[in-house]
mmCIF file of C-alpha atoms in Angstrom:
data_model
loop_
_atom_site.group_PDB
_atom_site.id
_atom_site.type_symbol
_atom_site.label_atom_id
_atom_site.label_comp_id
_atom_site.label_asym_id
_atom_site.label_seq_id
_atom_site.Cartn_x
_atom_site.Cartn_y
_atom_site.Cartn_z
ATOM 1 C CA MET A 1 -21.182 -21.323 -5.588
ATOM 2 C CA ARG A 2 -19.005 -24.418 -5.610
ATOM 3 C CA ILE A 3 -15.566 -24.227 -3.982
ATOM 4 C CA ARG A 4 -12.835 -26.472 -5.315
ATOM 5 C CA SER A 5 -9.743 -27.168 -3.262
ATOM 6 C CA SER A 6 -7.260 -29.953 -2.504
ATOM 7 C CA GLU A 7 -7.818 -29.249 1.220
ATOM 8 C CA ARG A 8 -11.158 -29.287 3.016
ATOM 9 C CA ASP A 9 -11.960 -26.764 5.721
ATOM 10 C CA TYR A 10 -14.450 -26.962 8.573
ATOM 11 C CA TYR A 11 -17.191 -24.977 6.796
ATOM 12 C CA ASP A 12 -17.232 -27.273 3.748
ATOM 13 C CA ILE A 13 -19.746 -29.521 5.522
ATOM 14 C CA GLY A 14 -22.270 -26.708 4.998
ATOM 15 C CA SER A 15 -22.139 -27.059 1.217
ATOM 16 C CA SER A 16 -23.163 -29.652 -1.333
ATOM 17 C CA TRP A 17 -19.524 -29.972 -2.335
ATOM 18 C CA ASP A 18 -19.874 -31.785 -5.613
ATOM 19 C CA HIS A 19 -23.322 -30.727 -6.781
ATOM 20 C CA ASP A 20 -23.472 -26.953 -6.606
ATOM 21 C CA PRO A 21 -23.786 -25.328 -10.035
ATOM 22 C CA GLU A 22 -21.170 -23.117 -11.610
ATOM 23 C CA PRO A 23 -19.363 -20.839 -11.169
ATOM 24 C CA LEU A 24 -16.422 -22.375 -9.359
ATOM 25 C CA TYR A 25 -14.088 -20.741 -6.890
ATOM 26 C CA GLU A 26 -10.581 -22.194 -6.650
ATOM 27 C CA ARG A 27 -9.439 -21.998 -3.037
ATOM 28 C CA ALA A 28 -5.643 -21.981 -2.838
ATOM 29 C CA ARG A 29 -3.610 -20.992 0.210
ATOM 30 C CA HIS A 30 -0.885 -18.450 -0.387
ATOM 31 C CA ARG A 31 1.303 -16.844 2.267
ATOM 32 C CA THR A 32 3.302 -13.650 1.799
ATOM 33 C CA GLU A 33 5.928 -12.560 4.302
ATOM 34 C CA LEU A 34 6.289 -8.810 4.794
ATOM 35 C CA ILE A 35 8.545 -6.543 6.815
ATOM 36 C CA CYS A 36 8.162 -2.867 7.675
ATOM 37 C CA GLN A 37 11.093 -0.776 6.473
ATOM 38 C CA GLN A 38 11.236 3.005 6.744
ATOM 39 C CA GLY A 39 7.529 3.158 7.509
ATOM 40 C CA ARG A 40 6.444 0.971 4.559
ATOM 41 C CA TRP A 41 5.468 -2.669 4.385
ATOM 42 C CA ARG A 42 7.439 -4.564 1.749
ATOM 43 C CA VAL A 43 7.363 -8.161 0.547
ATOM 44 C CA VAL A 44 10.421 -10.135 1.627
ATOM 45 C CA GLU A 45 10.621 -12.251 -1.548
ATOM 46 C CA GLY A 46 9.031 -11.768 -4.951
ATOM 47 C CA ALA A 47 6.343 -9.191 -5.674
ATOM 48 C CA ASP A 48 2.878 -8.806 -4.186
ATOM 49 C CA ARG A 49 1.653 -5.252 -4.600
ATOM 50 C CA ALA A 50 -1.858 -6.117 -3.378
ATOM 51 C CA ALA A 51 -0.482 -7.391 -0.059
ATOM 52 C CA GLU A 52 1.699 -4.303 0.320
ATOM 53 C CA GLU A 53 -1.295 -2.043 -0.357
ATOM 54 C CA VAL A 54 -3.502 -3.818 2.196
ATOM 55 C CA LEU A 55 -0.813 -3.590 4.881
ATOM 56 C CA GLY A 56 -0.070 0.000 3.924
ATOM 57 C CA ARG A 57 -3.683 0.963 4.580
ATOM 58 C CA LEU A 58 -3.529 -0.643 8.035
ATOM 59 C CA ASP A 59 0.012 0.473 8.925
ATOM 60 C CA ASP A 60 -0.642 3.075 11.633
ATOM 61 C CA ALA A 61 -3.317 0.993 13.328
ATOM 62 C CA LEU A 62 -1.130 -2.137 13.307
ATOM 63 C CA ASP A 63 1.756 -0.200 14.833
ATOM 64 C CA VAL A 64 -0.440 1.080 17.668
ATOM 65 C CA LEU A 65 -1.926 -2.381 18.203
ATOM 66 C CA ALA A 66 1.492 -4.057 18.392
ATOM 67 C CA ARG A 67 2.565 -1.537 21.020
ATOM 68 C CA THR A 68 -0.624 -1.906 23.023
ATOM 69 C CA VAL A 69 -0.818 -5.715 22.953
ATOM 70 C CA PRO A 70 2.789 -6.997 22.639
ATOM 71 C CA TYR A 71 1.918 -10.564 21.718
ATOM 72 C CA GLU A 72 1.617 -12.519 18.504
ATOM 73 C CA LEU A 73 -1.687 -11.416 17.005
ATOM 74 C CA LEU A 74 -4.000 -12.794 14.339
ATOM 75 C CA LEU A 75 -6.478 -10.696 12.332
ATOM 76 C CA VAL A 76 -8.856 -12.547 10.025
ATOM 77 C CA GLY A 77 -11.050 -10.993 7.375
ATOM 78 C CA PHE A 78 -13.880 -13.420 6.722
ATOM 79 C CA ALA A 79 -16.377 -12.527 3.985
ATOM 80 C CA GLY A 80 -16.239 -8.827 4.835
ATOM 81 C CA CYS A 81 -16.113 -9.166 8.647
ATOM 82 C CA GLY A 82 -12.987 -8.759 10.769
ATOM 83 C CA HIS A 83 -12.098 -11.014 13.706
ATOM 84 C CA GLY A 84 -9.101 -10.772 16.038
ATOM 85 C CA ALA A 85 -7.177 -13.205 18.222
ATOM 86 C CA ILE A 86 -4.120 -13.429 20.482
ATOM 87 C CA VAL A 87 -1.785 -16.370 19.927
ATOM 88 C CA GLU A 88 -0.050 -17.624 23.057
ATOM 89 C CA ASP A 89 1.694 -20.925 23.753
ATOM 90 C CA GLY A 90 0.435 -22.261 20.398
ATOM 91 C CA VAL A 91 -3.206 -21.575 21.339
ATOM 92 C CA VAL A 92 -5.391 -19.172 19.336
ATOM 93 C CA LEU A 93 -7.519 -17.112 21.724
ATOM 94 C CA TRP A 94 -10.307 -15.373 19.802
ATOM 95 C CA CYS A 95 -11.197 -11.993 21.229
ATOM 96 C CA THR A 96 -14.868 -12.697 21.836
ATOM 97 C CA GLU A 97 -16.994 -13.144 24.959
ATOM 98 C CA ARG A 98 -15.418 -16.610 25.298
ATOM 99 C CA PHE A 99 -11.889 -15.186 25.685
ATOM 100 C CA ASP A 100 -11.661 -15.809 29.432
ATOM 101 C CA ALA A 101 -12.835 -19.401 29.077
ATOM 102 C CA ALA A 102 -10.343 -20.037 26.272
ATOM 103 C CA ARG A 103 -7.562 -18.620 28.415
ATOM 104 C CA GLU A 104 -8.119 -21.460 30.892
ATOM 105 C CA ARG A 105 -6.760 -23.930 28.303
ATOM 106 C CA LEU A 106 -3.300 -22.373 28.543
ATOM 107 C CA SER A 107 -0.455 -23.648 30.632
ATOM 108 C CA PRO A 108 -0.227 -22.016 34.105
ATOM 109 C CA TRP A 109 2.653 -19.717 33.157
ATOM 110 C CA ALA A 110 0.967 -18.607 29.931
ATOM 111 C CA ARG A 111 -2.319 -18.065 31.758
ATOM 112 C CA GLU A 112 -0.546 -15.895 34.311
ATOM 113 C CA ARG A 113 1.198 -13.949 31.550
ATOM 114 C CA LEU A 114 -2.131 -13.126 29.909
ATOM 115 C CA ALA A 115 -4.023 -12.516 33.168
ATOM 116 C CA SER A 116 -4.110 -8.730 32.725
ATOM 117 C CA VAL A 117 -4.433 -8.613 28.913
ATOM 118 C CA ASP A 118 -7.468 -6.792 27.564
ATOM 119 C CA PRO A 119 -8.699 -8.382 24.299
ATOM 120 C CA ALA A 120 -10.845 -5.343 23.388
ATOM 121 C CA PRO A 121 -8.108 -3.472 21.425
ATOM 122 C CA VAL A 122 -7.513 -6.559 19.266
ATOM 123 C CA ALA A 123 -11.221 -6.999 18.550
ATOM 124 C CA ALA A 124 -11.476 -3.293 17.705
ATOM 125 C CA ALA A 125 -8.437 -3.417 15.394
ATOM 126 C CA ALA A 126 -9.891 -6.418 13.556
ATOM 127 C CA ARG A 127 -12.824 -4.274 12.498
ATOM 128 C CA MET A 128 -10.419 -2.521 10.136
ATOM 129 C CA LEU A 129 -11.021 -5.557 7.919
ATOM 130 C CA ASP A 130 -14.786 -5.044 7.826
ATOM 131 C CA GLY A 131 -16.025 -4.429 4.292
ATOM 132 C CA PRO A 132 -15.004 -5.829 0.912
ATOM 133 C CA GLU A 133 -12.021 -3.563 0.099
ATOM 134 C CA ALA A 134 -9.179 -5.836 1.290
ATOM 135 C CA HIS A 135 -10.865 -8.909 -0.201
ATOM 136 C CA ARG A 136 -11.197 -7.224 -3.573
ATOM 137 C CA LEU A 137 -7.538 -6.175 -3.574
ATOM 138 C CA LEU A 138 -6.410 -9.708 -2.710
ATOM 139 C CA ASP A 139 -9.175 -11.420 -4.748
ATOM 140 C CA CYS A 140 -10.110 -13.857 -1.965
ATOM 141 C CA PRO A 141 -12.996 -14.228 0.496
ATOM 142 C CA ILE A 142 -10.777 -15.029 3.496
ATOM 143 C CA LEU A 143 -7.493 -13.426 4.552
ATOM 144 C CA ALA A 144 -5.354 -13.691 7.688
ATOM 145 C CA ILE A 145 -2.719 -11.307 8.972
ATOM 146 C CA HIS A 146 -0.271 -12.938 11.395
ATOM 147 C CA LEU A 147 1.311 -9.972 13.189
ATOM 148 C CA HIS A 148 4.500 -11.238 14.849
ATOM 149 C CA ASN A 149 5.667 -7.789 15.970
ATOM 150 C CA ARG A 150 5.639 -4.180 14.783
ATOM 151 C CA ARG A 151 8.045 -4.936 11.931
ATOM 152 C CA ARG A 152 7.146 -8.415 10.696
ATOM 153 C CA CYS A 153 3.955 -10.128 9.611
ATOM 154 C CA ASP A 154 2.597 -12.752 7.237
ATOM 155 C CA LEU A 155 -0.473 -12.232 5.065
ATOM 156 C CA GLU A 156 -2.219 -15.420 4.002
ATOM 157 C CA ARG A 157 -4.902 -15.729 1.346
ATOM 158 C CA ASP A 158 -7.550 -18.410 1.853
ATOM 159 C CA PRO A 159 -6.033 -19.847 5.067
ATOM 160 C CA LEU A 160 -7.381 -23.035 6.597
ATOM 161 C CA LEU A 161 -9.532 -21.923 9.516
ATOM 162 C CA GLU A 162 -10.168 -25.243 11.220
ATOM 163 C CA PRO A 163 -6.670 -25.399 12.844
ATOM 164 C CA LEU A 164 -7.293 -21.854 14.162
ATOM 165 C CA GLY A 165 -10.482 -22.893 15.964
ATOM 166 C CA PHE A 166 -12.532 -20.456 13.917
ATOM 167 C CA ALA A 167 -15.610 -22.653 14.295
ATOM 168 C CA THR A 168 -16.005 -21.152 17.774
ATOM 169 C CA VAL A 169 -16.450 -17.738 16.094
ATOM 170 C CA VAL A 170 -18.636 -18.708 13.115
ATOM 171 C CA ASP A 171 -20.329 -22.104 12.960
ATOM 172 C CA PRO A 172 -19.907 -24.232 9.785
ATOM 173 C CA TYR A 173 -23.330 -23.625 8.237
ATOM 174 C CA GLN A 174 -23.393 -19.889 8.902
ATOM 175 C CA ALA A 175 -19.821 -19.672 7.605
ATOM 176 C CA TRP A 176 -20.741 -21.408 4.352
ATOM 177 C CA GLN A 177 -23.776 -19.210 3.797
ATOM 178 C CA ARG A 178 -21.757 -16.057 4.358
ATOM 179 C CA LEU A 179 -18.992 -17.244 2.031
ATOM 180 C CA ASP A 180 -21.434 -18.289 -0.661
ATOM 181 C CA ALA A 181 -23.157 -14.895 -0.575
ATOM 182 C CA PHE A 182 -19.886 -12.967 -0.482
ATOM 183 C CA LEU A 183 -18.363 -14.864 -3.383
ATOM 184 C CA GLY A 184 -21.478 -14.375 -5.503
ATOM 185 C CA ASN A 185 -22.190 -10.751 -4.579
ATOM 186 C CA GLU A 186 -18.683 -9.334 -4.334
ATOM 187 C CA LEU A 187 -15.858 -11.310 -5.919
ATOM 188 C CA ALA A 188 -17.781 -12.879 -8.803
ATOM 189 C CA ARG A 189 -19.084 -9.479 -9.867
ATOM 190 C CA GLN A 190 -15.601 -8.016 -9.640
ATOM 191 C CA ARG A 191 -14.172 -10.736 -11.886
ATOM 192 C CA ASP A 192 -17.068 -10.663 -14.335
ATOM 193 C CA PRO A 193 -18.996 -7.373 -14.020
ATOM 194 C CA PRO A 194 -22.582 -7.508 -15.297
ATOM 195 C CA SER A 195 -22.919 -5.905 -18.705
ATOM 196 C CA ALA A 196 -25.392 -3.135 -19.374
ATOM 197 C CA ILE A 197 -28.517 -3.976 -21.362
ATOM 198 C CA ASP A 198 -28.860 -1.679 -24.323
ATOM 199 C CA ASP A 199 -32.095 0.151 -24.986
ATOM 200 C CA THR A 200 -32.984 -1.896 -28.056
ATOM 201 C CA LEU A 201 -32.851 -5.185 -26.179
ATOM 202 C CA ARG A 202 -34.652 -3.731 -23.169
ATOM 203 C CA ARG A 203 -37.399 -2.398 -25.451
ATOM 204 C CA ASP A 204 -37.836 -5.793 -27.080
ATOM 205 C CA LEU A 205 -37.953 -7.529 -23.690
ATOM 206 C CA HIS A 206 -40.473 -5.190 -22.117
ATOM 207 C CA GLY A 207 -42.503 -4.011 -25.103
ATOM 208 C CA PHE A 208 -41.580 -0.324 -24.837
ATOM 209 C CA ASP A 209 -41.398 1.811 -27.938
ATOM 210 C CA GLU A 210 -38.341 3.759 -29.037
ATOM 211 C CA ARG A 211 -39.603 6.906 -27.300
ATOM 212 C CA SER A 212 -39.660 5.181 -23.905
ATOM 213 C CA PHE A 213 -35.944 5.819 -23.290
ATOM 214 C CA ARG A 214 -33.868 8.928 -23.107
ATOM 215 C CA ARG A 215 -31.680 8.973 -26.223
ATOM 216 C CA ASP A 216 -29.565 12.023 -25.323
ATOM 217 C CA PRO A 217 -29.431 14.670 -22.576
ATOM 218 C CA GLY A 218 -32.217 16.632 -24.232
ATOM 219 C CA GLY A 219 -34.168 13.779 -25.752
ATOM 220 C CA PRO A 220 -37.482 12.209 -24.802
ATOM 221 C CA SER A 221 -37.725 10.120 -21.647
ATOM 222 C CA ARG A 222 -40.010 7.254 -20.748
ATOM 223 C CA LYS A 223 -43.662 8.307 -20.422
ATOM 224 C CA ARG A 224 -45.546 7.425 -17.251
#
């Protein structure tokens, strides 16, 4: 599937950008700011019911996470897989086996501040984004939740992942393959569901006679 966008991301090198056949996917970044009021996430400006529904489904888990790890957090849903990170001193620290090595890039005071932080709760919380549900609601293959604190977050559709260092989590070619498969198998089918083939056409295609298909609950079925 060909992706069209005014901005290139790191995984675009894995695709034949201009020569892939239809259909097209228009990648357009869109950020929605939300605040939690009286136990419900609400859009600050405008209307975005899909964003509110996604945050509403994650509300309790996000509240616990913000209490457990009181830092700016980033949760990314990438083609049906969730990934988590801690943001400190402008550096995105992905909660993978490379977390300790990434922490060494911080300034001394930031490194000391994060010395006792356990990345496991963030990685576990990110798995809430596993599966296609949130992507289908938002109609995008990539989403990012920037959790500033328990009451404020931004939800971004189709964010640029290169500035976030996401290539250390998923390499460009694997990322493109996963996106291509996810767009074709999940979002494309949601936008344009396959139509059922009626019995007459199926009979003509396969050479079955009219008694090969069940016509009603009590009618004849295909003979074997």
